[in-house]
PDB file of C-alpha atoms in Angstrom:
ATOM      1  CA  MET G   1     130.373  90.053  79.068  1.00  0.00           C
ATOM      2  CA  ARG G   2     130.952  91.785  82.408  1.00  0.00           C
ATOM      3  CA  LYS G   3     130.205  95.204  80.893  1.00  0.00           C
ATOM      4  CA  LYS G   4     126.933  93.910  79.474  1.00  0.00           C
ATOM      5  CA  LEU G   5     125.900  92.597  82.890  1.00  0.00           C
ATOM      6  CA  LEU G   6     126.677  95.965  84.492  1.00  0.00           C
ATOM      7  CA  LEU G   7     124.611  97.726  81.828  1.00  0.00           C
ATOM      8  CA  LEU G   8     121.516  95.729  82.809  1.00  0.00           C
ATOM      9  CA  PRO G   9     121.042  97.215  86.321  1.00  0.00           C
ATOM     10  CA  ALA G  10     121.980 100.684  85.055  1.00  0.00           C
ATOM     11  CA  LEU G  11     119.148 100.630  82.528  1.00  0.00           C
ATOM     12  CA  PHE G  12     116.813  99.151  85.113  1.00  0.00           C
ATOM     13  CA  PHE G  13     117.433 101.844  87.722  1.00  0.00           C
ATOM     14  CA  ALA G  14     117.135 104.512  85.062  1.00  0.00           C
ATOM     15  CA  ALA G  15     113.669 103.168  84.314  1.00  0.00           C
ATOM     16  CA  ILE G  16     112.783 103.391  88.012  1.00  0.00           C
ATOM     17  CA  ASN G  17     113.548 107.116  88.021  1.00  0.00           C
ATOM     18  CA  PHE G  18     111.000 107.730  85.262  1.00  0.00           C
ATOM     19  CA  THR G  19     108.274 105.349  86.383  1.00  0.00           C
ATOM     20  CA  GLN G  20     105.389 106.184  88.670  1.00  0.00           C
ATOM     21  CA  ALA G  21     104.922 102.529  89.611  1.00  0.00           C
ATOM     22  CA  GLN G  22     105.347 100.844  92.942  1.00  0.00           C
ATOM     23  CA  VAL G  23     108.842  99.509  93.702  1.00  0.00           C
ATOM     24  CA  TRP G  24     109.340  96.671  96.178  1.00  0.00           C
ATOM     25  CA  LEU G  25     111.950  94.183  97.370  1.00  0.00           C
ATOM     26  CA  GLU G  26     111.749  90.436  97.990  1.00  0.00           C
ATOM     27  CA  LEU G  27     114.335  88.246  99.722  1.00  0.00           C
ATOM     28  CA  GLY G  28     114.330  84.484  99.902  1.00  0.00           C
ATOM     29  CA  ALA G  29     115.796  81.088  99.047  1.00  0.00           C
ATOM     30  CA  LYS G  30     116.228  79.263  95.767  1.00  0.00           C
ATOM     31  CA  GLY G  31     117.054  75.710  94.720  1.00  0.00           C
ATOM     32  CA  MET G  32     117.744  74.393  91.216  1.00  0.00           C
ATOM     33  CA  MET G  33     118.529  70.993  89.702  1.00  0.00           C
ATOM     34  CA  GLY G  34     118.906  69.680  86.186  1.00  0.00           C
ATOM     35  CA  MET G  35     121.122  68.305  83.456  1.00  0.00           C
ATOM     36  CA  THR G  36     124.514  69.662  82.446  1.00  0.00           C
ATOM     37  CA  GLY G  37     126.928  68.999  79.598  1.00  0.00           C
ATOM     38  CA  LEU G  38     129.970  70.299  77.759  1.00  0.00           C
ATOM     39  CA  ALA G  39     130.318  71.784  74.286  1.00  0.00           C
ATOM     40  CA  ASN G  40     133.770  70.964  72.880  1.00  0.00           C
ATOM     41  CA  ALA G  41     134.249  70.628  69.119  1.00  0.00           C
ATOM     42  CA  ASN G  42     137.084  68.106  69.471  1.00  0.00           C
ATOM     43  CA  ILE G  43     135.221  65.817  71.865  1.00  0.00           C
ATOM     44  CA  ASN G  44     131.868  66.114  70.129  1.00  0.00           C
ATOM     45  CA  GLY G  45     133.409  65.293  66.747  1.00  0.00           C
ATOM     46  CA  ASP G  46     135.575  62.411  67.994  1.00  0.00           C
ATOM     47  CA  ALA G  47     134.251  58.904  67.277  1.00  0.00           C
ATOM     48  CA  ASP G  48     136.342  57.587  70.190  1.00  0.00           C
ATOM     49  CA  HIS G  49     134.372  59.662  72.704  1.00  0.00           C
ATOM     50  CA  ASP G  50     130.824  59.119  73.905  1.00  0.00           C
ATOM     51  CA  SER G  51     129.491  61.834  76.192  1.00  0.00           C
ATOM     52  CA  SER G  52     126.666  61.605  78.715  1.00  0.00           C
ATOM     53  CA  LEU G  53     124.752  64.427  80.335  1.00  0.00           C
ATOM     54  CA  GLY G  54     125.658  65.031  83.952  1.00  0.00           C
ATOM     55  CA  PHE G  55     123.718  66.377  86.910  1.00  0.00           C
ATOM     56  CA  ALA G  56     123.892  69.784  88.563  1.00  0.00           C
ATOM     57  CA  THR G  57     122.351  71.123  91.772  1.00  0.00           C
ATOM     58  CA  SER G  58     122.296  74.643  93.225  1.00  0.00           C
ATOM     59  CA  LEU G  59     121.082  76.125  96.506  1.00  0.00           C
ATOM     60  CA  GLY G  60     121.291  79.646  97.881  1.00  0.00           C
ATOM     61  CA  GLY G  61     119.649  83.022  98.203  1.00  0.00           C
ATOM     62  CA  VAL G  62     117.772  85.395  95.905  1.00  0.00           C
ATOM     63  CA  ALA G  63     116.856  89.083  95.947  1.00  0.00           C
ATOM     64  CA  ASN G  64     114.156  90.459  93.626  1.00  0.00           C
ATOM     65  CA  LEU G  65     113.638  94.168  92.971  1.00  0.00           C
ATOM     66  CA  ASN G  66     110.308  94.692  91.215  1.00  0.00           C
ATOM     67  CA  VAL G  67     108.859  97.768  89.529  1.00  0.00           C
ATOM     68  CA  GLY G  68     105.134  97.822  88.902  1.00  0.00           C
ATOM     69  CA  ASP G  69     103.386  94.730  87.623  1.00  0.00           C
ATOM     70  CA  TYR G  70     105.655  93.827  84.720  1.00  0.00           C
ATOM     71  CA  HIS G  71     109.348  94.439  85.419  1.00  0.00           C
ATOM     72  CA  GLY G  72     111.894  92.980  87.820  1.00  0.00           C
ATOM     73  CA  LEU G  73     115.607  92.623  88.450  1.00  0.00           C
ATOM     74  CA  THR G  74     116.808  89.399  90.081  1.00  0.00           C
ATOM     75  CA  PHE G  75     120.122  88.771  91.840  1.00  0.00           C
ATOM     76  CA  GLU G  76     121.010  85.253  92.992  1.00  0.00           C
ATOM     77  CA  MET G  77     123.983  83.772  94.831  1.00  0.00           C
ATOM     78  CA  LEU G  78     123.946  79.962  94.680  1.00  0.00           C
ATOM     79  CA  GLY G  79     126.378  77.258  95.712  1.00  0.00           C
ATOM     80  CA  ALA G  80     126.491  74.680  92.910  1.00  0.00           C
ATOM     81  CA  THR G  81     127.881  71.238  92.077  1.00  0.00           C
ATOM     82  CA  TYR G  82     128.347  70.150  88.443  1.00  0.00           C
ATOM     83  CA  SER G  83     129.265  66.805  86.870  1.00  0.00           C
ATOM     84  CA  HIS G  84     129.903  65.400  83.406  1.00  0.00           C
ATOM     85  CA  SER G  85     130.809  61.911  82.158  1.00  0.00           C
ATOM     86  CA  MET G  86     132.189  60.474  78.939  1.00  0.00           C
ATOM     87  CA  THR G  87     133.681  57.217  77.688  1.00  0.00           C
ATOM     88  CA  TYR G  88     136.968  57.092  75.773  1.00  0.00           C
ATOM     89  CA  ARG G  89     137.725  54.101  73.548  1.00  0.00           C
ATOM     90  CA  GLY G  90     141.521  54.043  73.429  1.00  0.00           C
ATOM     91  CA  ALA G  91     144.154  51.447  72.563  1.00  0.00           C
ATOM     92  CA  ALA G  92     144.146  50.193  76.165  1.00  0.00           C
ATOM     93  CA  GLY G  93     140.378  49.695  76.145  1.00  0.00           C
ATOM     94  CA  ASN G  94     137.405  51.742  77.280  1.00  0.00           C
ATOM     95  CA  ARG G  95     137.973  54.284  80.034  1.00  0.00           C
ATOM     96  CA  THR G  96     135.356  56.340  81.837  1.00  0.00           C
ATOM     97  CA  VAL G  97     136.152  60.016  82.314  1.00  0.00           C
ATOM     98  CA  ASN G  98     134.248  61.784  85.090  1.00  0.00           C
ATOM     99  CA  MET G  99     134.445  65.515  85.686  1.00  0.00           C
ATOM    100  CA  GLU G 100     133.139  67.274  88.794  1.00  0.00           C
ATOM    101  CA  TRP G 101     133.453  70.888  89.912  1.00  0.00           C
ATOM    102  CA  GLU G 102     131.977  73.029  92.677  1.00  0.00           C
ATOM    103  CA  SER G 103     131.303  76.725  92.415  1.00  0.00           C
ATOM    104  CA  ILE G 104     129.574  79.843  93.637  1.00  0.00           C
ATOM    105  CA  ASP G 105     127.234  81.115  90.904  1.00  0.00           C
ATOM    106  CA  ALA G 106     126.221  84.790  90.818  1.00  0.00           C
ATOM    107  CA  TYR G 107     123.222  85.585  88.576  1.00  0.00           C
ATOM    108  CA  LEU G 108     121.852  88.926  87.393  1.00  0.00           C
ATOM    109  CA  LEU G 109     118.675  88.717  85.292  1.00  0.00           C
ATOM    110  CA  TYR G 110     115.887  90.934  84.040  1.00  0.00           C
ATOM    111  CA  ARG G 111     112.354  89.528  84.348  1.00  0.00           C
ATOM    112  CA  PHE G 112     109.263  90.507  82.404  1.00  0.00           C
ATOM    113  CA  PHE G 113     105.960  89.458  83.988  1.00  0.00           C
ATOM    114  CA  ARG G 114     102.636  88.892  82.278  1.00  0.00           C
ATOM    115  CA  SER G 115      99.281  89.523  83.906  1.00  0.00           C
ATOM    116  CA  ASN G 116      98.564  85.758  84.049  1.00  0.00           C
ATOM    117  CA  GLY G 117     101.540  85.159  86.374  1.00  0.00           C
ATOM    118  CA  ALA G 118     103.981  83.845  83.753  1.00  0.00           C
ATOM    119  CA  PHE G 119     107.353  85.506  83.238  1.00  0.00           C
ATOM    120  CA  ALA G 120     110.455  85.369  81.064  1.00  0.00           C
ATOM    121  CA  GLU G 121     113.980  86.108  82.279  1.00  0.00           C
ATOM    122  CA  LEU G 122     117.200  87.048  80.510  1.00  0.00           C
ATOM    123  CA  GLY G 123     120.660  87.813  81.868  1.00  0.00           C
ATOM    124  CA  GLY G 124     124.026  86.375  82.798  1.00  0.00           C
ATOM    125  CA  LYS G 125     125.925  84.319  85.332  1.00  0.00           C
ATOM    126  CA  ALA G 126     129.450  84.456  86.721  1.00  0.00           C
ATOM    127  CA  THR G 127     130.681  81.075  87.975  1.00  0.00           C
ATOM    128  CA  TYR G 128     133.517  81.120  90.543  1.00  0.00           C
ATOM    129  CA  LEU G 129     135.080  77.662  90.896  1.00  0.00           C
ATOM    130  CA  ARG G 130     135.916  76.407  94.385  1.00  0.00           C
ATOM    131  CA  GLY G 131     137.414  73.075  93.334  1.00  0.00           C
ATOM    132  CA  ALA G 132     137.504  70.456  90.583  1.00  0.00           C
ATOM    133  CA  GLN G 133     138.347  66.791  90.255  1.00  0.00           C
ATOM    134  CA  GLN G 134     138.541  64.455  87.276  1.00  0.00           C
ATOM    135  CA  SER G 135     138.940  60.712  86.800  1.00  0.00           C
ATOM    136  CA  PHE G 136     140.462  58.596  84.064  1.00  0.00           C
ATOM    137  CA  GLY G 137     139.197  55.090  84.639  1.00  0.00           C
ATOM    138  CA  THR G 138     139.325  54.548  88.409  1.00  0.00           C
ATOM    139  CA  ASP G 139     142.069  57.127  89.047  1.00  0.00           C
ATOM    140  CA  TRP G 140     140.823  60.446  90.466  1.00  0.00           C
ATOM    141  CA  SER G 141     142.922  63.611  90.556  1.00  0.00           C
ATOM    142  CA  ASP G 142     142.513  67.109  91.944  1.00  0.00           C
ATOM    143  CA  VAL G 143     142.551  69.244  88.789  1.00  0.00           C
ATOM    144  CA  SER G 144     141.677  72.629  90.296  1.00  0.00           C
ATOM    145  CA  GLY G 145     144.737  74.189  88.647  1.00  0.00           C
ATOM    146  CA  LYS G 146     143.695  72.875  85.217  1.00  0.00           C
ATOM    147  CA  TYR G 147     140.233  74.441  85.452  1.00  0.00           C
ATOM    148  CA  THR G 148     139.616  78.177  85.294  1.00  0.00           C
ATOM    149  CA  ASP G 149     138.872  80.282  88.371  1.00  0.00           C
ATOM    150  CA  ARG G 150     135.825  81.863  86.700  1.00  0.00           C
ATOM    151  CA  TYR G 151     133.694  81.594  83.583  1.00  0.00           C
ATOM    152  CA  TRP G 152     130.747  83.591  82.217  1.00  0.00           C
ATOM    153  CA  SER G 153     127.408  82.309  80.919  1.00  0.00           C
ATOM    154  CA  GLY G 154     124.279  83.683  79.300  1.00  0.00           C
ATOM    155  CA  CYS G 155     120.915  82.651  80.760  1.00  0.00           C
ATOM    156  CA  PHE G 156     117.344  82.487  79.530  1.00  0.00           C
ATOM    157  CA  GLY G 157     114.329  81.091  81.344  1.00  0.00           C
ATOM    158  CA  VAL G 158     110.576  81.005  81.705  1.00  0.00           C
ATOM    159  CA  GLY G 159     108.497  80.487  84.810  1.00  0.00           C
ATOM    160  CA  GLY G 160     105.381  81.343  86.723  1.00  0.00           C
ATOM    161  CA  PHE G 161     103.780  81.842  90.121  1.00  0.00           C
ATOM    162  CA  VAL G 162     102.704  78.850  92.183  1.00  0.00           C
ATOM    163  CA  THR G 163     101.178  80.959  94.933  1.00  0.00           C
ATOM    164  CA  ALA G 164     101.425  84.524  96.245  1.00  0.00           C
ATOM    165  CA  ASN G 165     100.012  86.503  99.133  1.00  0.00           C
ATOM    166  CA  LYS G 166     100.994  89.714 100.928  1.00  0.00           C
ATOM    167  CA  VAL G 167     104.011  88.060 102.558  1.00  0.00           C
ATOM    168  CA  LEU G 168     105.052  84.863 100.756  1.00  0.00           C
ATOM    169  CA  THR G 169     105.606  84.205  97.046  1.00  0.00           C
ATOM    170  CA  VAL G 170     106.485  80.863  95.444  1.00  0.00           C
ATOM    171  CA  LYS G 171     107.708  80.683  91.828  1.00  0.00           C
ATOM    172  CA  THR G 172     108.940  77.838  89.629  1.00  0.00           C
ATOM    173  CA  GLY G 173     110.657  77.890  86.276  1.00  0.00           C
ATOM    174  CA  ILE G 174     113.027  76.343  83.765  1.00  0.00           C
ATOM    175  CA  ARG G 175     116.348  78.014  82.939  1.00  0.00           C
ATOM    176  CA  ALA G 176     118.889  77.350  80.174  1.00  0.00           C
ATOM    177  CA  GLU G 177     122.522  78.464  80.534  1.00  0.00           C
ATOM    178  CA  TYR G 178     125.456  78.421  78.108  1.00  0.00           C
ATOM    179  CA  ALA G 179     129.036  79.459  78.893  1.00  0.00           C
ATOM    180  CA  PHE G 180     130.730  81.999  76.638  1.00  0.00           C
ATOM    181  CA  THR G 181     134.211  81.378  78.083  1.00  0.00           C
ATOM    182  CA  ASP G 182     136.432  78.329  78.606  1.00  0.00           C
ATOM    183  CA  LEU G 183     136.129  75.985  81.578  1.00  0.00           C
ATOM    184  CA  MET G 184     139.872  75.270  81.358  1.00  0.00           C
ATOM    185  CA  SER G 185     142.687  77.492  82.647  1.00  0.00           C
ATOM    186  CA  ALA G 186     145.793  78.441  80.672  1.00  0.00           C
ATOM    187  CA  GLU G 187     147.590  75.541  82.338  1.00  0.00           C
ATOM    188  CA  GLY G 188     144.791  73.157  81.429  1.00  0.00           C
ATOM    189  CA  GLN G 189     144.740  74.395  77.839  1.00  0.00           C
ATOM    190  CA  ALA G 190     148.495  73.773  77.509  1.00  0.00           C
ATOM    191  CA  GLU G 191     147.984  70.185  78.700  1.00  0.00           C
ATOM    192  CA  ASN G 192     144.908  69.589  76.487  1.00  0.00           C
ATOM    193  CA  TYR G 193     142.401  69.264  79.333  1.00  0.00           C
ATOM    194  CA  PRO G 194     139.918  67.779  79.799  1.00  0.00           C
ATOM    195  CA  THR G 195     141.224  65.196  77.276  1.00  0.00           C
ATOM    196  CA  PHE G 196     144.844  65.147  78.485  1.00  0.00           C
ATOM    197  CA  TYR G 197     145.106  61.450  77.519  1.00  0.00           C
ATOM    198  CA  THR G 198     144.844  62.104  73.766  1.00  0.00           C
ATOM    199  CA  ASN G 199     145.983  64.687  71.205  1.00  0.00           C
ATOM    200  CA  TYR G 200     144.111  66.886  68.717  1.00  0.00           C
ATOM    201  CA  ASP G 201     145.473  69.061  65.928  1.00  0.00           C
ATOM    202  CA  THR G 202     144.107  72.226  67.524  1.00  0.00           C
ATOM    203  CA  TYR G 203     142.795  73.192  70.946  1.00  0.00           C
ATOM    204  CA  GLU G 204     139.051  73.808  71.329  1.00  0.00           C
ATOM    205  CA  GLU G 205     137.367  75.554  74.258  1.00  0.00           C
ATOM    206  CA  THR G 206     135.228  73.580  76.691  1.00  0.00           C
ATOM    207  CA  GLN G 207     131.976  75.451  77.342  1.00  0.00           C
ATOM    208  CA  PRO G 208     129.557  74.116  79.983  1.00  0.00           C
ATOM    209  CA  PHE G 209     125.812  74.301  79.437  1.00  0.00           C
ATOM    210  CA  ARG G 210     122.899  73.531  81.717  1.00  0.00           C
ATOM    211  CA  ILE G 211     119.129  73.138  81.699  1.00  0.00           C
ATOM    212  CA  GLY G 212     117.583  73.239  85.142  1.00  0.00           C
ATOM    213  CA  PHE G 213     114.262  73.360  86.969  1.00  0.00           C
ATOM    214  CA  TYR G 214     114.089  75.704  89.959  1.00  0.00           C
ATOM    215  CA  MET G 215     111.855  76.684  92.843  1.00  0.00           C
ATOM    216  CA  GLU G 216     112.049  80.097  94.472  1.00  0.00           C
ATOM    217  CA  VAL G 217     110.462  81.119  97.784  1.00  0.00           C
ATOM    218  CA  THR G 218     110.607  84.813  98.676  1.00  0.00           C
ATOM    219  CA  PHE G 219     109.236  87.089 101.377  1.00  0.00           C
ATOM    220  CA  GLY G 220     108.104  90.634 100.746  1.00  0.00           C
ATOM    221  CA  VAL G 221     110.418  92.967 102.665  1.00  0.00           C
ATOM    222  CA  GLY G 222     108.726  96.186 101.609  1.00  0.00           C
ATOM    223  CA  GLY G 223     108.845  98.947  99.073  1.00  0.00           C
ATOM    224  CA  ILE G 224     107.882 102.439  98.003  1.00  0.00           C
ATOM    225  CA  ALA G 225     104.666 103.480  96.305  1.00  0.00           C
ATOM    226  CA  GLN G 226     103.709 106.857  94.858  1.00  0.00           C
ATOM    227  CA  SER G 227     100.194 108.121  95.439  1.00  0.00           C
ATOM    228  CA  GLN G 228      98.108 110.108  92.979  1.00  0.00           C
ATOM    229  CA  CYS G 229      99.122 113.356  94.657  1.00  0.00           C
ATOM    230  CA  GLY G 230     102.786 112.545  94.041  1.00  0.00           C
ATOM    231  CA  ALA G 231     103.809 111.706  97.602  1.00  0.00           C
ATOM    232  CA  ARG G 232     105.815 108.554  98.197  1.00  0.00           C
ATOM    233  CA  GLY G 233     105.170 106.221 101.118  1.00  0.00           C
ATOM    234  CA  VAL G 234     106.776 103.046 102.480  1.00  0.00           C
ATOM    235  CA  ILE G 235     104.761  99.818 102.231  1.00  0.00           C
ATOM    236  CA  PHE G 236     105.472  96.378 103.677  1.00  0.00           C
ATOM    237  CA  GLY G 237     105.013  92.990 102.109  1.00  0.00           C
ATOM    238  CA  THR G 238     104.902  92.097  98.438  1.00  0.00           C
ATOM    239  CA  GLY G 239     103.373  94.144  95.685  1.00  0.00           C
ATOM    240  CA  TYR G 240     101.817  91.150  93.951  1.00  0.00           C
ATOM    241  CA  ASN G 241      98.507  91.640  95.777  1.00  0.00           C
TER     242      ASN G 241
END
């Protein structure tokens, strides 16, 4: 997964070398919120478990490198909080299981823009966990050692411009994410997390997914444009106008 993410900027910068289009940079802030859940074959197929979608929020910074009117590369660094809940119907009665983890999420995505202001984005995310806790009934425990230090996700989204001028650009969109690697560490896998309180015949990976709505506010820092005679000159502001 990491090699595929590194291939994305390499192809993008190769395209810059061959294009005659304007290249410019935007920096700004981004916030995202939405629903999150877990894909686990054991839990999802267990009649004794009922899962509920949790809530996730993210806030941080974004850098957009745009080429011409149609192509862009987006890098984001967001601090995030995730949660997930489920009910377990065991011999001792119903117990609520709550899972919460905090992370730093690093995104790298390619964006394709249409002339009407809409865009689609595709790329990946590396999630670096900063801490995790889990409850069984009313008992909460620090389970940071049971959860992995990092997991990888694929991302796809669509969005559009709310407003844009020579300095400020506001975009909104919806993004879907799905993890390709396990949320649990080797220690957590050995102890059957997140369902340590029951046993299954085989271990199944726990893969987080998320659907979120975001708002992005960026400022045009500047860029480089090539004139008809071939000379390049520095411009300031955004290239959307």
